[in-house]
């Protein structure tokens, strides 16, 4: 997302509209995970894929978004952490991957196990935890020759896993 896009979202939805949407999304996700857990007789968790292909650092900076996130979403996100099996951040710039490798020893071990910061060569690792059909359905991201092709904007998708 670029800051202009975030500004458009805030103008169209306002903070309360964004919060209502996010709460409904979280409630729906928790309901789906609960239903799948009951149906399968085991705890089902989700994999979150965050695609950064067309995002640069300056696009992630928005004071208004940061304030909104701190005020409203941070507490909601903390509760979602328990339902999260793994986070894959794909198409990360090479400098970010290198930086994370240097600092990750400061990150708690449980958090380290959940976060995978990957560059553009991420297809093989993602296909170890999900089928090509699921990955395609989540991201609509395969080119005709079967390679992973990310969407033009940052995209977030989730799949329930055990």
Backbone as ProteinMPNN parsed JSONL, in Angstrom:
{"seq_chain_A": "XXXXXXXXXXXXXXXXXXXXXXXXXXXXXXXXXXXXXXXXXXXXXXXXXXXXXXXXXXXXXXXXXXXXXXXXXXXXXXXXXXXXXXXXXXXXXXXXXXXXXXXXXXXXXXXXXXXXXXXXXXXXXXXXXXXXXXXXXXXXXXXXXXXXXXXXXXXXXXXXXX", "coords_chain_A": {"N_chain_A": [[0.839, -1.172, 0.0], [0.51, 2.167, -0.788], [1.079, 5.444, 0.627], [-0.794, 7.222, -0.375], [-2.845, 5.51, -1.146], [-3.597, 4.462, 1.351], [-4.509, 6.804, 2.514], [-6.756, 7.254, 0.846], [-8.337, 5.065, 1.596], [-8.875, 5.69, 4.285], [-10.306, 8.083, 3.901], [-12.581, 7.151, 2.54], [-13.613, 5.139, 4.207], [-13.208, 5.854, 6.875], [-11.816, 5.813, 10.216], [-13.48, 4.359, 12.009], [-15.035, 2.81, 10.29], [-13.025, 1.21, 9.15], [-12.184, -0.14, 11.457], [-14.537, -1.53, 12.144], [-14.743, -3.225, 9.897], [-12.328, -4.69, 10.163], [-12.687, -5.96, 12.661], [-14.938, -7.556, 12.058], [-13.781, -9.183, 10.104], [-11.829, -10.522, 11.64], [-13.461, -11.846, 13.503], [-14.886, -13.531, 11.779], [-12.764, -15.094, 10.78], [-11.903, -16.363, 13.163], [-14.196, -17.832, 13.741], [-14.246, -19.571, 11.528], [-11.838, -21.019, 11.986], [-12.47, -22.206, 14.452], [-14.688, -23.805, 13.713], [-13.469, -25.538, 11.821], [-11.623, -26.763, 13.531], [-13.299, -28.134, 15.336], [-14.593, -29.861, 13.521], [-12.437, -31.398, 12.542], [-11.422, -32.434, 14.838], [-9.15, -31.502, 16.149], [-6.758, -28.919, 16.988], [-6.865, -26.307, 14.785], [-4.82, -24.169, 13.002], [-3.703, -21.101, 11.392], [-2.004, -20.172, 8.356], [-0.354, -17.32, 7.41], [0.16, -15.299, 4.659], [2.058, -12.709, 3.514], [2.494, -10.502, 1.008], [5.02, -8.603, -0.338], [5.683, -7.563, -2.807], [5.292, -5.158, -4.497], [5.839, -3.125, -2.733], [7.503, -0.536, -1.066], [9.811, 0.732, 1.425], [9.246, 3.438, 2.068], [6.594, 3.542, 1.364], [5.321, 2.207, 3.351], [5.183, 3.87, 5.459], [3.096, 5.77, 7.275], [1.792, 8.155, 9.172], [-0.799, 8.481, 10.068], [-1.896, 5.919, 9.66], [-0.193, 4.433, 11.355], [-0.873, 5.487, 13.868], [-3.578, 4.749, 13.983], [-3.289, 1.951, 13.851], [-1.837, 1.436, 16.22], [-3.685, 2.362, 18.118], [-6.068, 0.848, 17.683], [-5.789, -1.71, 16.272], [-3.596, -3.134, 17.3], [-4.121, -4.411, 19.797], [-6.065, -6.261, 19.006], [-4.648, -7.805, 17.162], [-2.804, -9.058, 18.851], [-4.376, -10.979, 20.121], [-4.885, -12.651, 18.0], [-2.526, -13.949, 17.554], [-2.244, -16.44, 18.799], [-3.699, -18.128, 17.186], [-2.192, -18.432, 15.011], [-0.142, -20.263, 12.922], [2.061, -19.95, 11.209], [3.853, -17.264, 9.647], [4.473, -16.06, 6.526], [6.426, -13.837, 4.918], [6.644, -12.687, 1.902], [8.542, -11.963, -1.118], [10.228, -10.092, -0.061], [12.534, -7.386, 0.204], [16.019, -7.896, -0.545], [17.8, -6.688, 1.256], [16.229, -6.482, 3.543], [15.772, -9.155, 4.242], [18.424, -9.939, 4.81], [18.97, -8.188, 6.948], [17.049, -9.06, 8.838], [18.009, -11.652, 9.33], [20.299, -11.03, 10.757], [19.338, -9.81, 13.105], [17.478, -11.512, 14.208], [18.071, -13.209, 16.339], [17.523, -11.791, 18.592], [14.851, -11.903, 18.766], [12.143, -13.527, 20.388], [12.24, -17.109, 20.746], [9.887, -18.617, 20.144], [8.48, -16.822, 18.561], [10.312, -16.503, 16.483], [10.112, -19.035, 15.283], [7.67, -18.818, 14.053], [7.84, -16.855, 12.095], [8.76, -16.299, 8.777], [10.82, -14.747, 6.696], [11.046, -14.118, 3.438], [12.657, -13.866, 0.264], [12.328, -13.175, -3.23], [12.437, -15.705, -4.251], [10.506, -17.807, -3.297], [8.683, -19.78, -3.761], [9.171, -22.637, -3.567], [9.437, -23.079, -0.79], [6.912, -22.236, 0.167], [5.307, -24.096, -1.11], [5.851, -26.341, 0.359], [4.236, -26.245, 2.528], [1.675, -25.905, 1.648], [-0.688, -26.729, -0.921], [-0.275, -26.4, -4.536], [-2.691, -25.617, -5.636], [-4.076, -24.43, -3.483], [-2.355, -22.317, -2.852], [-2.531, -20.902, -5.244], [-5.277, -20.288, -5.234], [-5.363, -18.617, -3.023], [-3.683, -16.433, -3.657], [-3.984, -15.97, -6.363], [-1.839, -16.279, -8.099], [-0.139, -17.614, -9.93], [1.801, -17.753, -12.867], [1.283, -18.463, -16.406], [3.289, -20.356, -16.963], [3.607, -21.673, -14.579], [5.086, -20.493, -12.554], [5.516, -18.6, -9.521], [3.819, -15.608, -9.305], [3.481, -12.555, -7.997], [0.775, -10.399, -6.91], [0.065, -6.964, -7.988], [-0.021, -5.16, -5.822], [0.613, -4.947, -2.261], [-0.505, -7.838, -0.696], [-2.571, -9.739, 1.368], [-3.205, -12.929, 2.548], [-4.808, -15.809, 3.931], [-4.646, -19.178, 5.131], [-6.224, -21.908, 6.588], [-4.578, -24.155, 8.681], [-3.178, -27.103, 10.22]], "CA_chain_A": [[0.0, 0.0, 0.0], [1.247, 3.418, -0.672], [0.406, 6.341, 1.562], [-1.977, 7.785, -1.037], [-3.886, 4.493, -1.064], [-4.071, 4.432, 2.735], [-5.319, 8.008, 2.675], [-8.039, 7.021, 0.186], [-9.101, 4.137, 2.432], [-9.365, 6.437, 5.443], [-11.341, 9.031, 3.475], [-13.791, 6.434, 2.165], [-14.135, 4.282, 5.27], [-12.908, 6.46, 8.168], [-11.242, 4.866, 11.171], [-14.5, 3.47, 12.567], [-15.375, 1.842, 9.251], [-11.912, 0.261, 9.078], [-12.224, -0.963, 12.661], [-15.679, -2.442, 12.001], [-14.365, -4.239, 8.915], [-11.278, -5.544, 10.71], [-13.294, -6.799, 13.703], [-15.762, -8.56, 11.383], [-12.852, -10.118, 9.471], [-11.234, -11.347, 12.701], [-14.509, -12.717, 14.026], [-15.137, -14.558, 10.763], [-11.605, -15.984, 10.769], [-11.939, -17.186, 14.369], [-15.305, -18.773, 13.567], [-13.797, -20.602, 10.587], [-10.852, -21.859, 12.653], [-13.195, -22.993, 15.452], [-15.478, -24.816, 12.998], [-12.543, -26.538, 11.286], [-11.057, -27.507, 14.663], [-14.323, -29.087, 15.797], [-14.823, -30.85, 12.471], [-11.273, -32.264, 12.411], [-11.061, -32.983, 16.139], [-7.818, -31.038, 16.53], [-6.592, -27.461, 16.881], [-6.482, -25.849, 13.455], [-4.236, -22.831, 13.007], [-3.621, -20.551, 10.041], [-0.786, -19.663, 7.752], [-0.576, -15.986, 6.862], [1.132, -14.932, 3.632], [2.059, -11.273, 3.246], [3.291, -10.29, -0.201], [5.559, -7.234, -0.397], [6.288, -7.347, -4.13], [5.289, -3.783, -5.014], [5.866, -2.221, -1.595], [8.818, -0.063, -0.642], [9.796, 1.193, 2.806], [8.564, 4.729, 2.202], [5.153, 3.342, 1.216], [4.796, 1.64, 4.589], [5.167, 4.908, 6.481], [1.934, 6.65, 7.294], [1.547, 8.493, 10.579], [-2.206, 8.24, 10.376], [-2.067, 4.469, 9.785], [0.522, 3.986, 12.547], [-1.69, 5.858, 15.029], [-4.754, 3.873, 13.947], [-2.847, 0.589, 14.184], [-1.497, 1.427, 17.641], [-4.885, 2.588, 18.916], [-7.138, -0.134, 17.523], [-5.493, -3.051, 15.777], [-2.54, -3.826, 18.036], [-4.694, -5.314, 20.799], [-6.745, -7.339, 18.29], [-3.61, -8.658, 16.586], [-2.215, -9.881, 19.911], [-5.238, -12.142, 20.357], [-4.817, -13.539, 16.841], [-1.235, -14.637, 17.522], [-2.397, -17.834, 19.218], [-4.297, -18.895, 16.086], [-1.259, -18.346, 13.895], [0.883, -21.303, 12.845], [3.248, -19.453, 10.508], [3.719, -16.073, 8.813], [5.442, -15.983, 5.436], [6.487, -12.517, 4.302], [7.306, -13.026, 0.642], [9.009, -10.875, -1.977], [10.894, -9.104, 0.785], [13.789, -6.937, -0.396], [17.174, -8.658, -0.059], [18.371, -6.03, 2.43], [15.375, -6.796, 4.697], [16.062, -10.546, 4.598], [19.744, -9.933, 5.44], [18.833, -7.5, 8.228], [16.325, -9.939, 9.75], [18.909, -12.745, 9.721], [21.252, -10.52, 11.749], [18.71, -9.415, 14.368], [16.442, -12.436, 14.68], [18.439, -13.848, 17.599], [16.899, -11.006, 19.651], [13.418, -12.203, 18.738], [11.866, -14.738, 21.16], [12.312, -18.344, 19.955], [8.561, -18.989, 19.645], [8.167, -15.894, 17.477], [11.201, -16.862, 15.372], [9.576, -20.22, 14.6], [6.461, -18.461, 13.31], [8.092, -15.854, 11.048], [9.682, -16.631, 7.675], [11.008, -13.614, 5.804], [11.569, -14.71, 2.213], [12.826, -12.98, -0.888], [11.478, -13.474, -4.386], [12.494, -17.137, -4.521], [9.769, -18.332, -2.143], [7.706, -20.778, -4.194], [9.466, -23.983, -3.052], [9.129, -23.143, 0.641], [5.463, -22.167, 0.343], [4.7, -25.347, -1.565], [6.061, -27.357, 1.388], [3.179, -26.142, 3.543], [0.355, -25.804, 1.006], [-0.734, -27.259, -2.282], [-0.289, -25.353, -5.559], [-4.078, -25.138, -5.812], [-4.394, -23.52, -2.378], [-1.565, -21.102, -3.047], [-3.135, -20.179, -6.363], [-6.569, -19.747, -4.804], [-5.13, -17.517, -2.084], [-3.018, -15.271, -4.241], [-4.182, -15.872, -7.816], [-0.488, -15.8, -8.332], [0.725, -18.386, -10.826], [1.859, -17.371, -14.272], [0.968, -19.628, -17.248], [4.331, -21.397, -16.921], [3.625, -22.293, -13.262], [5.915, -19.762, -11.593], [4.795, -17.715, -8.615], [3.815, -14.207, -9.729], [2.723, -11.841, -6.978], [-0.097, -9.325, -7.385], [0.749, -5.683, -8.091], [0.004, -4.447, -4.548], [0.748, -5.834, -1.109], [-1.695, -8.663, -0.58], [-2.53, -10.623, 2.521], [-4.149, -14.038, 2.434], [-4.589, -16.783, 4.992], [-5.184, -20.508, 4.936], [-6.275, -22.659, 7.839], [-3.73, -25.338, 8.69], [-3.079, -27.676, 11.563]], "C_chain_A": [[0.877, 1.225, 0.0], [0.447, 4.367, 0.206], [-0.814, 6.998, 0.933], [-3.132, 6.793, -0.951], [-4.463, 4.419, 0.349], [-4.939, 5.65, 3.011], [-6.688, 7.861, 2.038], [-8.93, 6.103, 1.023], [-9.685, 4.88, 3.623], [-10.46, 7.432, 5.057], [-12.656, 8.324, 3.18], [-14.421, 5.695, 3.349], [-14.102, 4.94, 6.637], [-12.403, 5.382, 9.135], [-12.283, 3.884, 11.702], [-14.921, 2.42, 11.547], [-14.296, 0.784, 9.095], [-11.939, -0.686, 10.272], [-13.372, -1.969, 12.586], [-15.362, -3.574, 11.029], [-13.36, -5.216, 9.505], [-11.832, -6.473, 11.793], [-14.155, -7.892, 13.086], [-14.88, -9.613, 10.718], [-12.256, -11.062, 10.513], [-12.252, -12.316, 13.28], [-14.815, -13.853, 13.055], [-13.997, -15.572, 10.724], [-11.619, -16.91, 11.975], [-13.062, -18.223, 14.292], [-14.9, -19.907, 12.628], [-12.802, -21.549, 11.242], [-11.516, -22.752, 13.699], [-13.986, -24.125, 14.784], [-14.587, -25.92, 12.442], [-11.935, -27.386, 12.403], [-12.04, -28.537, 15.182], [-14.534, -30.207, 14.787], [-13.674, -31.859, 12.393], [-10.826, -32.875, 13.736], [-9.654, -32.625, 16.598], [-7.767, -29.522, 16.366], [-6.105, -27.104, 15.487], [-5.977, -24.417, 13.579], [-4.1, -22.352, 11.569], [-2.206, -20.186, 9.657], [-1.152, -18.323, 7.131], [0.538, -15.694, 5.868], [0.97, -13.444, 3.351], [3.018, -11.045, 2.084], [3.711, -8.826, -0.29], [6.098, -6.859, -1.768], [6.353, -5.882, -4.542], [5.351, -2.738, -3.901], [7.305, -1.804, -1.308], [8.681, 0.529, 0.758], [9.011, 2.496, 2.946], [7.055, 4.584, 2.071], [4.518, 2.802, 2.497], [4.666, 2.681, 5.694], [3.94, 5.79, 6.293], [1.637, 6.937, 8.761], [0.109, 8.197, 10.974], [-2.466, 6.748, 10.553], [-1.397, 3.953, 11.051], [-0.28, 4.296, 13.813], [-2.93, 4.969, 15.117], [-4.386, 2.456, 14.391], [-2.551, 0.48, 15.673], [-2.749, 1.518, 18.512], [-5.854, 1.412, 18.866], [-6.661, -1.559, 17.225], [-4.481, -3.819, 16.611], [-3.116, -4.823, 19.045], [-5.422, -6.491, 20.137], [-5.718, -8.313, 17.737], [-2.949, -9.55, 17.631], [-3.057, -11.13, 20.158], [-5.194, -13.131, 19.195], [-3.536, -14.361, 16.807], [-1.352, -16.107, 17.889], [-2.97, -18.713, 18.109], [-3.362, -19.002, 14.89], [-0.21, -19.449, 13.968], [2.176, -20.723, 12.28], [2.897, -18.186, 9.735], [4.842, -16.121, 7.785], [5.35, -14.585, 4.841], [7.32, -12.712, 3.047], [7.634, -11.782, -0.173], [9.583, -9.725, -1.162], [12.171, -8.657, 0.084], [14.967, -7.677, 0.229], [17.794, -8.014, 1.179], [17.555, -6.348, 3.679], [15.618, -8.223, 5.184], [17.404, -10.619, 5.333], [19.685, -9.292, 6.825], [18.14, -8.402, 9.251], [17.207, -11.098, 10.223], [19.891, -12.3, 10.805], [20.6, -10.233, 13.094], [17.771, -10.466, 14.949], [16.803, -13.146, 15.974], [17.906, -13.069, 18.798], [15.412, -11.296, 19.777], [13.184, -13.485, 19.55], [11.767, -15.974, 20.252], [10.953, -18.738, 19.367], [8.143, -18.099, 18.477], [9.028, -16.198, 16.257], [10.647, -18.038, 14.575], [8.376, -19.875, 13.726], [6.729, -17.553, 12.116], [9.118, -16.364, 10.044], [9.709, -15.439, 6.744], [11.732, -14.135, 4.571], [11.691, -13.662, 1.121], [11.885, -13.376, -2.013], [11.457, -14.956, -4.723], [11.832, -17.889, -3.367], [8.849, -19.495, -2.489], [7.944, -22.143, -3.555], [9.102, -24.098, -1.578], [7.629, -23.085, 0.901], [4.785, -23.473, -0.066], [4.977, -26.51, -0.616], [4.933, -27.359, 2.409], [1.78, -26.008, 2.949], [0.444, -26.323, -0.419], [-0.686, -26.106, -3.288], [-1.685, -24.771, -5.759], [-4.461, -24.139, -4.728], [-3.633, -22.214, -2.54], [-2.151, -20.253, -4.17], [-4.459, -19.539, -5.949], [-6.384, -18.555, -3.868], [-4.632, -16.268, -2.779], [-3.337, -15.013, -5.706], [-2.851, -15.502, -8.458], [0.379, -16.623, -9.269], [0.65, -17.846, -12.24], [1.545, -18.605, -15.105], [2.026, -20.726, -17.222], [4.519, -21.991, -15.526], [4.486, -21.61, -12.224], [5.026, -18.887, -10.706], [4.923, -16.277, -9.097], [2.906, -13.441, -8.787], [1.837, -10.774, -7.595], [0.616, -7.975, -7.346], [0.829, -4.889, -6.794], [0.215, -5.45, -3.427], [-0.573, -6.57, -0.92], [-1.527, -9.573, 0.611], [-3.581, -11.697, 2.32], [-3.832, -15.032, 3.532], [-5.229, -18.097, 4.628], [-5.176, -21.199, 6.282], [-5.424, -23.908, 7.69], [-3.723, -25.907, 10.098], [-1.75, -27.356, 12.172]], "O_chain_A": [[1.875, 1.293, 0.718], [-0.724, 4.121, 0.493], [-1.778, 7.303, 1.637], [-4.272, 7.189, -0.711], [-5.678, 4.325, 0.521], [-5.979, 5.546, 3.662], [-7.685, 8.294, 2.616], [-10.132, 6.338, 1.144], [-10.863, 4.717, 3.938], [-11.429, 7.608, 5.795], [-13.725, 8.829, 3.523], [-15.645, 5.643, 3.464], [-14.92, 4.597, 7.491], [-12.554, 4.187, 8.882], [-11.994, 2.695, 11.831], [-15.14, 1.262, 11.904], [-14.599, -0.398, 8.929], [-11.742, -1.891, 10.118], [-13.193, -3.138, 12.929], [-15.668, -4.736, 11.296], [-13.514, -6.43, 9.368], [-11.48, -7.651, 11.832], [-14.113, -9.037, 13.537], [-15.194, -10.803, 10.763], [-12.187, -12.271, 10.289], [-11.936, -13.481, 13.52], [-14.983, -15.001, 13.466], [-14.24, -16.776, 10.642], [-11.376, -18.109, 11.839], [-12.891, -19.361, 14.73], [-15.18, -21.073, 12.905], [-12.909, -22.764, 11.074], [-11.166, -23.926, 13.822], [-13.951, -25.266, 15.244], [-14.905, -27.102, 12.572], [-11.754, -28.592, 12.237], [-11.668, -29.681, 15.442], [-14.642, -31.374, 15.164], [-13.914, -33.05, 12.197], [-9.948, -33.737, 13.757], [-9.038, -33.374, 17.356], [-8.611, -28.923, 15.701], [-5.043, -27.557, 15.062], [-6.627, -23.565, 14.184], [-4.353, -23.111, 10.632], [-1.343, -19.931, 10.498], [-2.145, -18.212, 6.412], [1.718, -15.824, 6.193], [-0.114, -12.98, 2.996], [4.205, -11.358, 2.172], [2.871, -7.926, -0.315], [6.894, -5.927, -1.881], [7.431, -5.416, -4.912], [4.957, -1.591, -4.107], [8.212, -2.636, -1.31], [7.572, 0.795, 1.221], [8.195, 2.63, 3.857], [6.307, 5.405, 2.602], [3.31, 2.931, 2.696], [4.098, 2.4, 6.75], [3.784, 6.462, 5.274], [1.266, 6.03, 9.506], [-0.161, 7.723, 12.077], [-3.17, 6.345, 11.479], [-1.97, 3.12, 11.753], [-0.357, 3.469, 14.721], [-3.286, 4.495, 16.195], [-5.083, 1.846, 15.201], [-2.977, -0.478, 16.319], [-2.855, 0.828, 19.526], [-6.403, 1.02, 19.896], [-7.101, -2.507, 17.876], [-4.511, -5.049, 16.625], [-2.644, -5.956, 19.134], [-5.392, -7.605, 20.662], [-5.902, -9.526, 17.836], [-2.574, -10.682, 17.326], [-2.516, -12.213, 20.379], [-5.44, -14.321, 19.387], [-3.468, -15.368, 16.102], [-0.628, -16.937, 17.34], [-2.743, -19.923, 18.102], [-3.713, -19.6, 13.873], [0.52, -19.559, 14.953], [3.258, -20.974, 12.81], [1.783, -18.048, 9.228], [6.018, -16.211, 8.139], [4.305, -14.199, 4.317], [8.537, -12.881, 3.111], [7.083, -10.704, 0.05], [9.447, -8.555, -1.516], [12.828, -9.469, -0.568], [14.917, -8.045, 1.402], [18.267, -8.725, 2.066], [18.12, -6.473, 4.765], [15.664, -8.475, 6.388], [17.511, -11.286, 6.362], [20.287, -9.801, 7.77], [18.585, -8.502, 10.395], [17.153, -11.48, 11.392], [20.27, -13.091, 11.669], [21.244, -10.395, 14.13], [17.314, -10.316, 16.082], [15.909, -13.649, 16.654], [17.837, -13.609, 19.902], [14.792, -10.965, 20.787], [13.951, -14.439, 19.414], [11.269, -15.888, 19.129], [10.88, -19.15, 18.209], [7.527, -18.567, 17.519], [8.542, -16.158, 15.126], [10.701, -18.044, 13.345], [8.1, -20.578, 12.754], [5.906, -17.493, 11.203], [10.206, -16.803, 10.417], [8.718, -15.154, 6.071], [12.89, -14.544, 4.649], [10.924, -12.701, 1.067], [10.777, -13.856, -1.771], [10.548, -15.418, -5.413], [12.509, -18.527, -2.561], [8.293, -20.129, -1.592], [7.001, -22.749, -3.047], [8.523, -25.099, -1.158], [7.123, -23.805, 1.762], [3.812, -23.901, 0.555], [4.383, -27.576, -0.778], [4.702, -28.364, 3.081], [0.797, -26.001, 3.69], [1.512, -26.347, -1.03], [-1.015, -24.969, -2.948], [-1.839, -23.577, -6.018], [-5.093, -23.121, -5.011], [-4.2, -21.133, -2.385], [-2.25, -19.032, -4.052], [-4.726, -18.383, -6.277], [-7.156, -17.597, -3.915], [-5.113, -15.167, -2.512], [-2.999, -13.955, -6.237], [-2.75, -14.557, -9.24], [1.569, -16.33, -9.386], [-0.426, -17.524, -12.745], [1.54, -19.71, -14.562], [1.708, -21.896, -17.432], [5.476, -22.732, -15.297], [4.603, -22.109, -11.105], [3.928, -18.492, -11.099], [6.036, -15.785, -9.279], [1.693, -13.655, -8.779], [2.12, -10.294, -8.693], [1.674, -7.86, -6.727], [1.684, -4.012, -6.678], [0.023, -6.652, -3.611], [-1.641, -5.96, -0.984], [-0.446, -10.118, 0.834], [-4.72, -11.4, 1.961], [-2.7, -15.088, 4.012], [-6.228, -18.14, 3.909], [-4.209, -21.082, 7.035], [-5.532, -24.631, 6.699], [-4.198, -25.277, 11.043], [-1.478, -27.754, 13.304]]}, "name": "protein", "num_of_chains": 1, "seq": "XXXXXXXXXXXXXXXXXXXXXXXXXXXXXXXXXXXXXXXXXXXXXXXXXXXXXXXXXXXXXXXXXXXXXXXXXXXXXXXXXXXXXXXXXXXXXXXXXXXXXXXXXXXXXXXXXXXXXXXXXXXXXXXXXXXXXXXXXXXXXXXXXXXXXXXXXXXXXXXXXX"}
